XYZ file of C-alpha atoms in Angstrom:
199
model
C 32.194 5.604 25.338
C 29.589 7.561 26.355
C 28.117 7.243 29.837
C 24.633 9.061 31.225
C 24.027 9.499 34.706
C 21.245 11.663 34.954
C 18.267 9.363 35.349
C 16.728 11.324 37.684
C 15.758 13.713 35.816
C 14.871 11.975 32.646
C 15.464 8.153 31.830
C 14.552 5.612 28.696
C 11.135 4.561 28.737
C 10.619 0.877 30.523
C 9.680 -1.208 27.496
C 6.856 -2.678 29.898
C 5.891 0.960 30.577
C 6.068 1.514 26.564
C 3.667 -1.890 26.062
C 1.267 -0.895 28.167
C 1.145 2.993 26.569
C 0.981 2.243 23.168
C -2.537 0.777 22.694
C -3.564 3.725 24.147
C -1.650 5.994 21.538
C -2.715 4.307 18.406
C -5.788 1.918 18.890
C -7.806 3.391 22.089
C -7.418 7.239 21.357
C -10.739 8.129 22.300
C -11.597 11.299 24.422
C -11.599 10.141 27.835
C -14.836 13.401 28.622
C -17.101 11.066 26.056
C -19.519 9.039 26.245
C -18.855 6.687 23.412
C -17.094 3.810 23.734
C -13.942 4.666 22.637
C -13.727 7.301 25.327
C -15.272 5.052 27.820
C -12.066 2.796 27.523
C -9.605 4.782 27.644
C -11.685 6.659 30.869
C -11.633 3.452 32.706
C -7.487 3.118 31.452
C -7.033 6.693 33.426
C -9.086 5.572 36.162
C -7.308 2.301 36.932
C -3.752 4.182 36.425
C -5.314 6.950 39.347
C -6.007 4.050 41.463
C -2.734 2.195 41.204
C -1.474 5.847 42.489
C -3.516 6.346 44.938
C -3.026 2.956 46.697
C 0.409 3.660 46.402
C 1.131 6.548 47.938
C -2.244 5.172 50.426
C -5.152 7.999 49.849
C -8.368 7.520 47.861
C -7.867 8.219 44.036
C -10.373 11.105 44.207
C -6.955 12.586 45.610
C -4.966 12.247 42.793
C -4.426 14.923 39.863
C -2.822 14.077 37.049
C -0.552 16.701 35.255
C 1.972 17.215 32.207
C 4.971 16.873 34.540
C 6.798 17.866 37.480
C 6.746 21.818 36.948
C 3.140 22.341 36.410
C 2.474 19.550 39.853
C 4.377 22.298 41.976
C 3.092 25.297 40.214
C -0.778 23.726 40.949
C 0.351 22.992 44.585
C 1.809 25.631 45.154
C -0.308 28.608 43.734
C -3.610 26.266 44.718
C -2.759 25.812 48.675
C -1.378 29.310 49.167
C -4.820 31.060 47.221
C -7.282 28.699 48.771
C -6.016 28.501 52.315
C -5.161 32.480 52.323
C -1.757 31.601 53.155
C 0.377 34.643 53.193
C 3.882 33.553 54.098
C 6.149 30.754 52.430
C 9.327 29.263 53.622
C 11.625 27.154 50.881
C 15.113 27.259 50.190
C 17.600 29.394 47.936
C 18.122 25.756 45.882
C 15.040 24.172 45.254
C 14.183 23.121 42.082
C 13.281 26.511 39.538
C 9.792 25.182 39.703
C 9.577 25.999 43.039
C 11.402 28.855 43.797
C 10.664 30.616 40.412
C 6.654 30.318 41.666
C 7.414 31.292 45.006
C 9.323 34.619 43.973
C 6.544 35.308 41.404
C 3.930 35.014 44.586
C 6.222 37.185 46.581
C 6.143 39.875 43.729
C 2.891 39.901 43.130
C 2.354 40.894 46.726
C 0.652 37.530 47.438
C 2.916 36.212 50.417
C 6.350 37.146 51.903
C 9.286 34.280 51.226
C 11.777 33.394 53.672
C 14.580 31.235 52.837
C 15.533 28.470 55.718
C 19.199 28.572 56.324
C 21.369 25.348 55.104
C 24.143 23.656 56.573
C 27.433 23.718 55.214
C 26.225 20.677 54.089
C 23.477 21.772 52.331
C 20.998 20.004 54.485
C 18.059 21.793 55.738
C 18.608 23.702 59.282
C 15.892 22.130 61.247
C 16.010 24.591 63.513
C 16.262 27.814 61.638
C 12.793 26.388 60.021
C 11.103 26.034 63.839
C 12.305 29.306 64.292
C 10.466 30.962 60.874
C 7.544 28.883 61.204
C 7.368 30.666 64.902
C 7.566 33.944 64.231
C 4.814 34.011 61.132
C 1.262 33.724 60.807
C 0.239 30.487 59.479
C 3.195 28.974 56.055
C 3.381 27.335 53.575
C 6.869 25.531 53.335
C 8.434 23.484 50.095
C 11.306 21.753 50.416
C 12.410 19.094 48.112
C 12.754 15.486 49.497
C 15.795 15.037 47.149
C 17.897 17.885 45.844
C 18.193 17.456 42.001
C 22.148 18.315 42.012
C 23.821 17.422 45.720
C 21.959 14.840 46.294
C 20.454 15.563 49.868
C 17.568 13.870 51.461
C 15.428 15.778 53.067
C 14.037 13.925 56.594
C 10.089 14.052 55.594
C 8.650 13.326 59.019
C 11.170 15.458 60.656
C 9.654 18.330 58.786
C 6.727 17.162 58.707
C 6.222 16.777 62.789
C 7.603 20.371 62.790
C 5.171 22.247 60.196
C 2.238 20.579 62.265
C 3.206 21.998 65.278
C 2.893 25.192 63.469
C -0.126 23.891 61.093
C 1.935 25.037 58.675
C 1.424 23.170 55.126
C 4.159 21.118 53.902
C 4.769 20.482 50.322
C 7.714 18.516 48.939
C 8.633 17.929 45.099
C 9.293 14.151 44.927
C 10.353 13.751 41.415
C 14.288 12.000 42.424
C 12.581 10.014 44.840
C 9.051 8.699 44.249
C 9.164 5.185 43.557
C 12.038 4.719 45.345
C 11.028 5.231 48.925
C 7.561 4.148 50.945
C 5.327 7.537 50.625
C 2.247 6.458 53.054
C 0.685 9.920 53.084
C -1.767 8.426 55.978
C 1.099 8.382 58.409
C 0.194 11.449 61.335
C 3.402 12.916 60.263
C 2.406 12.931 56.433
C -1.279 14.747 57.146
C -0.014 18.293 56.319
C 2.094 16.991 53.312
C 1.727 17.714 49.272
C 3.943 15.837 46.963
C 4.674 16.616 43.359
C 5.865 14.074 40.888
């Protein structure tokens, strides 16, 4: 017998979730950018989908980008926040998810921003306060940490994290792919103001 256990990263397709796709894939296929009627209904499709987000995770749906997956989320956070805010230091840690840390490294090659990895616990948790301490002795950060690591498991305490990168108006972005759906993501919550997610 054969027994999968990795739903996380990729699971079957809800057959609700299929139902409501499909029209959309063989009947309304119209280019959402025109003005015809075929694109016009599967525009407003897109549109109601960004608002079902957005009231979710509690922001207004002109807040809400919609991208191929995970990797490319964090690559446009990422690379977005740090080049439009002239951030030029980034904390993460040495196992974050490739998308992250691959981008960060890149940024740190390029000469864009200096990476410093927060220490972990034996645990592998997150040292709280090795991250006050970086996010002390730097100009203004950027700092990604996962909210759920993709192989131990590990929750990451959001508004812990949170509370400390705004004392430092440091920006915090976390890749939420385990966890989104699974846990209440109010992103108007004081502690959630600095805060990115990537699903």
């Amino acid at each position: 017998m054969k027994v999968y256990l990795d739903n996380a990263a990729t699971t079957p397709l809800d057959k609700e979730v299929l139902d409501a796709m499909l029209p959309y894939m063989t009947e309304h296929f119209g280019n959402p950018s025109s003005i015809h009627s075929f694109g016009r209904k599967t525009r407003a499709a897109i549109e109601g989908a960004r608002k079902a987000v957005a009231k979710f995770l509690n922001v207004s749906p002109a807040e809400i980008f919609f991208t191929s997956g995970g990797t490319e989320a964090d690559n446009q956070a990422i690379r977005c926040s740090i080049h439009d805010l002239g951030i030029k230091h980034a904390i993460t840690t040495k196992i974050e998810h490739h998308a992250v840390l691959h981008t960060l490294e890149a940024l740190e090659h390029e000469g864009i921003i200096k990476l410093s990895f927060v220490n972990l616990t034996p645990a592998g948790h997150v040292d709280l306060k090795h991250l006050d301490q970086l996010l002390s002795e730097n100009e203004r950060t950027f700092v990604s940490l996962m909210h759920a690591n993709n192989e131990i498991g590990n929750l990451l305490p959001l508004e812990e994290v949170g509370a400390i990168c705004e004392k430092y108006n440091a920006v915090f972005h976390s890749d939420t792919v385990q966890t989104m759906g699974h846990y209440t993501m109010d992103l108007q919550r004081p502690m959630f103001i600095c805060y990115l997610c990537s699903t």
